[in-house]
mmCIF file of C-alpha atoms in Angstrom:
data_model
loop_
_atom_site.group_PDB
_atom_site.id
_atom_site.type_symbol
_atom_site.label_atom_id
_atom_site.label_comp_id
_atom_site.label_asym_id
_atom_site.label_seq_id
_atom_site.Cartn_x
_atom_site.Cartn_y
_atom_site.Cartn_z
ATOM 1 C CA MET A 1 -10.535 -71.639 23.849
ATOM 2 C CA THR A 2 -8.574 -69.131 21.766
ATOM 3 C CA THR A 3 -7.444 -69.511 18.179
ATOM 4 C CA PRO A 4 -3.718 -69.296 17.292
ATOM 5 C CA ASN A 5 -4.234 -65.933 15.583
ATOM 6 C CA ALA A 6 -6.373 -64.357 18.300
ATOM 7 C CA GLY A 7 -5.284 -60.790 18.953
ATOM 8 C CA LYS A 8 -2.910 -60.655 15.974
ATOM 9 C CA LYS A 9 -3.102 -57.718 13.594
ATOM 10 C CA ILE A 10 -1.814 -57.139 10.108
ATOM 11 C CA GLU A 11 1.279 -54.926 9.825
ATOM 12 C CA ALA A 12 1.103 -51.518 8.176
ATOM 13 C CA SER A 13 3.220 -48.914 6.436
ATOM 14 C CA ILE A 14 2.246 -45.295 5.797
ATOM 15 C CA GLU A 15 3.145 -42.448 3.476
ATOM 16 C CA VAL A 16 3.900 -38.765 3.959
ATOM 17 C CA SER A 17 4.554 -35.832 1.681
ATOM 18 C CA PRO A 18 8.081 -34.401 1.488
ATOM 19 C CA ARG A 19 6.875 -31.283 3.276
ATOM 20 C CA GLN A 20 5.390 -33.322 6.121
ATOM 21 C CA ALA A 21 8.601 -35.308 6.393
ATOM 22 C CA VAL A 22 10.723 -32.169 6.636
ATOM 23 C CA GLU A 23 8.466 -29.888 8.674
ATOM 24 C CA SER A 24 5.888 -31.815 10.713
ATOM 25 C CA ALA A 25 6.307 -31.354 14.449
ATOM 26 C CA ASP A 26 4.073 -34.420 14.957
ATOM 27 C CA LEU A 27 6.440 -36.827 13.223
ATOM 28 C CA PRO A 28 8.897 -37.662 16.058
ATOM 29 C CA GLY A 29 7.586 -40.727 17.894
ATOM 30 C CA LEU A 30 4.343 -40.786 15.897
ATOM 31 C CA PHE A 31 5.131 -44.130 14.232
ATOM 32 C CA PRO A 32 6.824 -47.288 15.558
ATOM 33 C CA ALA A 33 10.582 -47.508 15.158
ATOM 34 C CA GLY A 34 11.582 -49.079 11.862
ATOM 35 C CA VAL A 35 8.193 -48.762 10.176
ATOM 36 C CA ARG A 36 8.274 -48.094 6.428
ATOM 37 C CA VAL A 37 7.423 -44.453 5.737
ATOM 38 C CA TYR A 38 6.884 -43.815 2.031
ATOM 39 C CA ILE A 39 7.737 -40.325 0.784
ATOM 40 C CA THR A 40 5.639 -39.177 -2.150
ATOM 41 C CA ASP A 41 6.954 -37.480 -5.273
ATOM 42 C CA VAL A 42 4.515 -35.571 -7.473
ATOM 43 C CA GLY A 43 7.258 -33.917 -9.470
ATOM 44 C CA SER A 44 7.184 -30.519 -7.764
ATOM 45 C CA ASP A 45 9.962 -31.007 -5.206
ATOM 46 C CA PRO A 46 13.674 -30.742 -6.036
ATOM 47 C CA THR A 47 16.073 -33.545 -5.197
ATOM 48 C CA GLU A 48 17.422 -31.556 -2.241
ATOM 49 C CA THR A 49 13.991 -31.493 -0.615
ATOM 50 C CA LEU A 50 13.343 -35.168 -1.281
ATOM 51 C CA VAL A 51 16.717 -36.119 0.200
ATOM 52 C CA ALA A 52 16.123 -33.912 3.248
ATOM 53 C CA ALA A 53 12.743 -35.593 3.729
ATOM 54 C CA ALA A 54 14.278 -39.067 3.596
ATOM 55 C CA ARG A 55 17.086 -38.008 5.930
ATOM 56 C CA ARG A 56 14.689 -36.757 8.595
ATOM 57 C CA VAL A 57 12.541 -39.895 8.355
ATOM 58 C CA HIS A 58 15.694 -41.988 8.763
ATOM 59 C CA ASP A 59 17.009 -39.894 11.654
ATOM 60 C CA LEU A 60 13.704 -40.285 13.490
ATOM 61 C CA GLY A 61 14.186 -44.044 13.476
ATOM 62 C CA TYR A 62 11.822 -44.984 10.654
ATOM 63 C CA THR A 63 12.610 -46.660 7.329
ATOM 64 C CA PRO A 64 12.411 -44.090 4.521
ATOM 65 C CA VAL A 65 10.910 -45.351 1.252
ATOM 66 C CA PRO A 66 11.112 -42.538 -1.310
ATOM 67 C CA HIS A 67 8.976 -42.702 -4.441
ATOM 68 C CA PHE A 68 10.656 -42.648 -7.841
ATOM 69 C CA ALA A 69 7.974 -41.619 -10.343
ATOM 70 C CA SER A 70 9.563 -42.782 -13.593
ATOM 71 C CA ARG A 71 7.769 -40.578 -16.108
ATOM 72 C CA ARG A 72 8.413 -37.512 -13.949
ATOM 73 C CA LEU A 73 12.177 -38.061 -13.894
ATOM 74 C CA THR A 74 14.423 -36.098 -16.233
ATOM 75 C CA THR A 75 17.834 -37.552 -17.136
ATOM 76 C CA ARG A 76 19.832 -40.652 -16.260
ATOM 77 C CA GLN A 77 22.424 -38.457 -14.560
ATOM 78 C CA ALA A 78 19.791 -36.746 -12.428
ATOM 79 C CA LEU A 79 18.361 -40.131 -11.466
ATOM 80 C CA GLU A 80 21.765 -41.471 -10.442
ATOM 81 C CA ASP A 81 22.520 -38.314 -8.479
ATOM 82 C CA ARG A 82 19.231 -38.634 -6.579
ATOM 83 C CA ILE A 83 19.736 -42.312 -5.781
ATOM 84 C CA LYS A 84 23.321 -41.698 -4.660
ATOM 85 C CA ALA A 85 22.267 -38.817 -2.385
ATOM 86 C CA MET A 86 19.374 -40.825 -0.973
ATOM 87 C CA ALA A 87 21.615 -43.783 -0.162
ATOM 88 C CA GLU A 88 24.684 -41.922 1.095
ATOM 89 C CA SER A 89 23.058 -38.968 2.871
ATOM 90 C CA ALA A 90 19.750 -40.437 4.052
ATOM 91 C CA GLY A 91 20.458 -44.143 4.541
ATOM 92 C CA VAL A 92 17.894 -45.194 1.949
ATOM 93 C CA GLN A 93 17.870 -48.922 1.177
ATOM 94 C CA ASP A 94 14.225 -49.239 0.134
ATOM 95 C CA VAL A 95 12.299 -47.442 -2.627
ATOM 96 C CA LEU A 96 8.982 -47.434 -4.483
ATOM 97 C CA VAL A 97 9.362 -47.243 -8.260
ATOM 98 C CA ILE A 98 6.152 -46.295 -10.081
ATOM 99 C CA GLY A 99 5.133 -45.113 -13.539
ATOM 100 C CA GLY A 100 4.347 -41.558 -12.537
ATOM 101 C CA GLY A 101 1.044 -41.024 -14.310
ATOM 102 C CA LEU A 102 2.077 -38.470 -16.912
ATOM 103 C CA GLU A 103 0.777 -38.986 -20.436
ATOM 104 C CA LYS A 104 4.030 -37.591 -21.853
ATOM 105 C CA PRO A 105 7.305 -38.373 -20.028
ATOM 106 C CA ALA A 106 9.110 -35.363 -18.588
ATOM 107 C CA GLY A 107 12.499 -36.803 -19.506
ATOM 108 C CA GLU A 108 14.321 -39.940 -20.590
ATOM 109 C CA PHE A 109 12.151 -42.581 -18.882
ATOM 110 C CA SER A 110 8.779 -43.847 -20.051
ATOM 111 C CA SER A 111 8.382 -46.792 -17.652
ATOM 112 C CA SER A 112 9.470 -48.075 -14.271
ATOM 113 C CA MET A 113 11.297 -50.994 -15.922
ATOM 114 C CA GLU A 114 13.573 -48.519 -17.695
ATOM 115 C CA VAL A 115 14.431 -46.980 -14.320
ATOM 116 C CA LEU A 116 15.092 -50.370 -12.718
ATOM 117 C CA GLU A 117 17.263 -51.514 -15.614
ATOM 118 C CA THR A 118 19.697 -48.602 -15.177
ATOM 119 C CA GLY A 119 21.332 -50.601 -12.372
ATOM 120 C CA PHE A 120 21.685 -47.477 -10.244
ATOM 121 C CA PHE A 121 19.749 -48.870 -7.284
ATOM 122 C CA ASP A 122 22.008 -51.908 -7.083
ATOM 123 C CA LYS A 123 25.085 -49.708 -7.523
ATOM 124 C CA TYR A 124 24.217 -47.747 -4.382
ATOM 125 C CA GLY A 125 23.032 -50.660 -2.245
ATOM 126 C CA VAL A 126 19.271 -50.232 -2.619
ATOM 127 C CA THR A 127 17.971 -53.795 -2.647
ATOM 128 C CA ASN A 128 14.358 -53.507 -1.438
ATOM 129 C CA MET A 129 11.922 -52.226 -4.041
ATOM 130 C CA GLY A 130 8.191 -51.727 -4.218
ATOM 131 C CA VAL A 131 6.443 -51.620 -7.588
ATOM 132 C CA ALA A 132 2.911 -50.530 -8.381
ATOM 133 C CA GLY A 133 -0.131 -52.793 -8.388
ATOM 134 C CA HIS A 134 -3.571 -51.907 -9.745
ATOM 135 C CA PRO A 135 -6.315 -54.165 -8.333
ATOM 136 C CA GLU A 136 -8.985 -52.158 -10.177
ATOM 137 C CA GLY A 137 -7.038 -51.748 -13.380
ATOM 138 C CA SER A 138 -5.806 -48.476 -14.822
ATOM 139 C CA PRO A 139 -7.225 -46.096 -17.422
ATOM 140 C CA ASP A 140 -3.723 -45.929 -18.929
ATOM 141 C CA PHE A 141 -3.208 -49.611 -19.830
ATOM 142 C CA SER A 142 -4.967 -52.968 -20.073
ATOM 143 C CA GLU A 143 -4.980 -55.689 -17.423
ATOM 144 C CA GLU A 144 -2.729 -57.901 -19.577
ATOM 145 C CA VAL A 145 -0.211 -55.087 -19.993
ATOM 146 C CA ALA A 146 -0.210 -54.606 -16.207
ATOM 147 C CA LEU A 147 0.328 -58.331 -15.603
ATOM 148 C CA GLU A 148 3.169 -58.505 -18.119
ATOM 149 C CA ALA A 149 4.821 -55.529 -16.383
ATOM 150 C CA LEU A 150 4.633 -57.382 -13.064
ATOM 151 C CA ARG A 151 6.102 -60.512 -14.643
ATOM 152 C CA LEU A 152 9.008 -58.457 -15.979
ATOM 153 C CA LYS A 153 9.617 -56.985 -12.523
ATOM 154 C CA LYS A 154 9.521 -60.428 -10.943
ATOM 155 C CA SER A 155 12.116 -61.558 -13.505
ATOM 156 C CA PHE A 156 14.220 -58.483 -12.734
ATOM 157 C CA GLY A 157 14.244 -59.424 -9.065
ATOM 158 C CA GLU A 158 15.342 -62.961 -9.884
ATOM 159 C CA ARG A 159 18.158 -61.689 -12.124
ATOM 160 C CA THR A 160 19.446 -59.081 -9.704
ATOM 161 C CA ASP A 161 18.566 -60.430 -6.234
ATOM 162 C CA ALA A 162 16.472 -57.309 -5.657
ATOM 163 C CA LYS A 163 13.660 -57.949 -3.178
ATOM 164 C CA ILE A 164 10.554 -56.909 -5.108
ATOM 165 C CA ARG A 165 7.113 -56.399 -3.601
ATOM 166 C CA ILE A 166 3.868 -55.021 -5.010
ATOM 167 C CA VAL A 167 2.326 -51.958 -3.337
ATOM 168 C CA THR A 168 -1.172 -51.189 -4.588
ATOM 169 C CA GLN A 169 -3.345 -48.148 -5.072
ATOM 170 C CA PHE A 170 -5.974 -47.681 -2.365
ATOM 171 C CA GLY A 171 -9.566 -48.823 -2.653
ATOM 172 C CA PHE A 172 -12.706 -49.508 -0.627
ATOM 173 C CA ASP A 173 -13.636 -53.054 -1.696
ATOM 174 C CA GLY A 174 -11.530 -55.336 0.472
ATOM 175 C CA ASP A 175 -12.935 -58.572 -0.963
ATOM 176 C CA LYS A 176 -12.097 -57.495 -4.506
ATOM 177 C CA PHE A 177 -8.545 -56.584 -3.496
ATOM 178 C CA ILE A 178 -8.100 -60.002 -1.854
ATOM 179 C CA LYS A 179 -9.223 -61.838 -4.999
ATOM 180 C CA TRP A 180 -6.883 -59.748 -7.153
ATOM 181 C CA ALA A 181 -3.867 -60.378 -4.922
ATOM 182 C CA ASP A 182 -4.441 -64.118 -4.709
ATOM 183 C CA SER A 183 -5.052 -64.422 -8.459
ATOM 184 C CA LEU A 184 -1.602 -63.081 -9.358
ATOM 185 C CA LYS A 185 0.063 -66.460 -8.875
ATOM 186 C CA ASP A 186 -2.153 -67.913 -11.603
ATOM 187 C CA HIS A 187 -0.606 -65.334 -13.953
ATOM 188 C CA GLY A 188 2.991 -66.150 -13.055
ATOM 189 C CA VAL A 189 3.445 -63.408 -10.459
ATOM 190 C CA ASP A 190 4.344 -64.734 -7.011
ATOM 191 C CA LEU A 191 5.465 -61.508 -5.355
ATOM 192 C CA PRO A 192 4.432 -60.322 -1.888
ATOM 193 C CA VAL A 193 1.583 -57.802 -1.950
ATOM 194 C CA HIS A 194 0.988 -54.788 0.279
ATOM 195 C CA LEU A 195 -2.609 -53.658 -0.210
ATOM 196 C CA GLY A 196 -3.354 -49.933 -0.164
ATOM 197 C CA VAL A 197 -6.114 -48.655 2.107
ATOM 198 C CA ALA A 198 -7.325 -45.162 2.915
ATOM 199 C CA GLY A 199 -6.871 -44.115 6.521
ATOM 200 C CA PRO A 200 -9.608 -42.437 8.589
ATOM 201 C CA ALA A 201 -10.934 -39.324 6.850
ATOM 202 C CA LYS A 202 -14.104 -37.475 5.982
ATOM 203 C CA ILE A 203 -16.051 -39.237 3.273
ATOM 204 C CA THR A 204 -16.052 -36.144 1.089
ATOM 205 C CA THR A 205 -12.247 -36.059 1.333
ATOM 206 C CA LEU A 206 -11.977 -39.677 0.253
ATOM 207 C CA ILE A 207 -14.266 -39.154 -2.721
ATOM 208 C CA LYS A 208 -12.090 -36.238 -3.818
ATOM 209 C CA TYR A 209 -8.868 -38.257 -3.599
ATOM 210 C CA ALA A 210 -10.456 -41.299 -5.249
ATOM 211 C CA ALA A 211 -11.471 -39.149 -8.217
ATOM 212 C CA MET A 212 -7.983 -37.583 -8.399
ATOM 213 C CA CYS A 213 -6.227 -40.961 -8.251
ATOM 214 C CA GLY A 214 -8.431 -42.673 -10.806
ATOM 215 C CA VAL A 215 -9.793 -45.461 -8.614
ATOM 216 C CA GLY A 216 -13.131 -45.282 -10.353
ATOM 217 C CA ASN A 217 -14.508 -48.735 -9.599
ATOM 218 C CA SER A 218 -13.845 -48.381 -5.906
ATOM 219 C CA LEU A 219 -15.260 -44.866 -5.999
ATOM 220 C CA SER A 220 -18.514 -46.248 -7.426
ATOM 221 C CA PHE A 221 -18.547 -48.974 -4.758
ATOM 222 C CA PHE A 222 -17.980 -46.345 -2.089
ATOM 223 C CA LYS A 223 -20.724 -44.049 -3.372
ATOM 224 C CA ARG A 224 -23.227 -46.923 -3.497
ATOM 225 C CA ASN A 225 -22.646 -47.419 0.204
ATOM 226 C CA THR A 226 -22.826 -43.722 1.133
ATOM 227 C CA ARG A 227 -25.950 -42.567 -0.653
ATOM 228 C CA SER A 228 -27.363 -40.204 1.927
ATOM 229 C CA LEU A 229 -26.159 -36.681 2.653
ATOM 230 C CA THR A 230 -25.985 -37.619 6.314
ATOM 231 C CA MET A 231 -23.481 -40.373 5.567
ATOM 232 C CA LEU A 232 -21.467 -38.091 3.314
ATOM 233 C CA ALA A 233 -21.054 -35.689 6.229
ATOM 234 C CA THR A 234 -19.543 -38.371 8.456
ATOM 235 C CA SER A 235 -16.055 -39.810 8.709
ATOM 236 C CA HIS A 236 -14.963 -43.085 7.142
ATOM 237 C CA SER A 237 -13.484 -45.890 9.233
ATOM 238 C CA PRO A 238 -11.123 -48.149 7.298
ATOM 239 C CA GLU A 239 -12.161 -51.193 9.325
ATOM 240 C CA ASP A 240 -14.757 -52.354 6.777
ATOM 241 C CA VAL A 241 -11.933 -52.609 4.255
ATOM 242 C CA VAL A 242 -9.136 -53.803 6.535
ATOM 243 C CA ALA A 243 -11.081 -56.399 8.551
ATOM 244 C CA PRO A 244 -11.731 -58.820 5.658
ATOM 245 C CA ILE A 245 -8.139 -58.388 4.446
ATOM 246 C CA GLU A 246 -6.791 -59.050 7.925
ATOM 247 C CA ASN A 247 -9.018 -62.085 8.475
ATOM 248 C CA HIS A 248 -7.907 -63.510 5.151
ATOM 249 C CA VAL A 249 -4.205 -63.003 5.895
ATOM 250 C CA LEU A 250 -4.433 -64.573 9.338
ATOM 251 C CA SER A 251 -6.477 -67.561 8.177
ATOM 252 C CA ARG A 252 -4.633 -68.154 4.884
ATOM 253 C CA PRO A 253 -0.871 -67.994 5.473
ATOM 254 C CA GLU A 254 -0.271 -68.956 1.833
ATOM 255 C CA THR A 255 -1.843 -65.702 0.610
ATOM 256 C CA ALA A 256 0.304 -63.240 -1.315
ATOM 257 C CA ILE A 257 -0.881 -60.421 0.962
ATOM 258 C CA ARG A 258 1.686 -59.457 3.592
ATOM 259 C CA GLN A 259 0.461 -56.170 5.009
ATOM 260 C CA ILE A 260 -1.468 -52.972 4.325
ATOM 261 C CA HIS A 261 -0.165 -49.621 3.157
ATOM 262 C CA VAL A 262 -2.056 -46.638 4.568
ATOM 263 C CA PHE A 263 -2.836 -43.478 2.612
ATOM 264 C CA PRO A 264 -3.407 -40.932 5.430
ATOM 265 C CA PHE A 265 -5.877 -38.650 3.660
ATOM 266 C CA GLY A 266 -7.306 -37.560 7.011
ATOM 267 C CA GLY A 267 -3.859 -36.683 8.389
ATOM 268 C CA ILE A 268 -0.873 -38.674 9.609
ATOM 269 C CA LYS A 269 -1.774 -38.193 13.272
ATOM 270 C CA LYS A 270 -5.294 -39.554 12.835
ATOM 271 C CA ALA A 271 -3.988 -42.503 10.806
ATOM 272 C CA SER A 272 -1.376 -43.307 13.439
ATOM 273 C CA GLU A 273 -3.919 -43.147 16.249
ATOM 274 C CA TRP A 274 -6.172 -45.567 14.371
ATOM 275 C CA LEU A 275 -3.328 -48.030 13.741
ATOM 276 C CA VAL A 276 -2.262 -47.891 17.392
ATOM 277 C CA ASP A 277 -5.833 -48.238 18.683
ATOM 278 C CA ARG A 278 -6.502 -51.290 16.526
ATOM 279 C CA GLY A 279 -3.194 -52.927 17.505
ATOM 280 C CA SER A 280 -1.411 -52.872 14.146
ATOM 281 C CA TRP A 281 1.182 -50.540 15.634
ATOM 282 C CA ARG A 282 2.735 -50.565 19.079
ATOM 283 C CA LEU A 283 4.559 -47.420 20.069
ATOM 284 C CA SER A 284 7.464 -47.394 22.484
ATOM 285 C CA PRO A 285 8.517 -44.382 24.572
ATOM 286 C CA HIS A 286 12.009 -45.013 23.223
ATOM 287 C CA THR A 287 11.035 -44.343 19.592
ATOM 288 C CA VAL A 288 11.382 -40.570 19.975
ATOM 289 C CA ARG A 289 14.826 -39.254 19.088
ATOM 290 C CA ASN A 290 16.259 -35.915 20.021
ATOM 291 C CA GLU A 291 16.536 -34.038 16.722
ATOM 292 C CA THR A 292 19.011 -31.575 18.215
ATOM 293 C CA ALA A 293 21.438 -34.269 19.355
#
């Protein structure tokens, strides 16, 4: 006898750098058609490059989701120009709006709420928006400040009809992430959650990125489970993190968790192969588009 959820897998999105989006020869047909492909913004790429990255992702049949790192933005006019170009030249209808991580803002915006409240996304038809979630907290603000920010974003969605979701930082403690996501409703936040997970990669690579991204609690959890030099020399499989999340989603349809978001620290090709092998993604021979057409 099989259970109703037998064989089902949790859906997944992935992210790429602007350079990968523009230049990677692996990108055509690598992901399923329509999958959300987030395009990172660390503040070093001009708008032209970011728009070109989103355009190529769109033209390859995926859904481009460019990052807007609020504290890295400069002026209101520059923000509107970028959103307009993204929408009109690259078909962008979905974005991720995050704080940006800088201690001192580079321009006129100090928070993601200030960016949302400009009304520019609505003006140019961008109605799907991801906002940041921090299951392990942040060194930059308290848990209550983070919860209040999420409540404000939920209220913004209700006022504007924007479809808001939470996309979290990655981590290695799946059970902790599940508890965090399902506790949000108790704090007045009933938004869908996409939990961040690290794709297949060398353990040393993951430790480096975890330290860079400030996921300290998960880094400690990870190190406790990889004490030996032999283990540090091996590659990490995300299944220990994803399996409990997936089981929870499939057995608890009322959960806030809707899917996973993959950080491909070991490369986009390796991450895609893992997602296809496990059944989260199904590729079609028709997903590849002729870029010269």
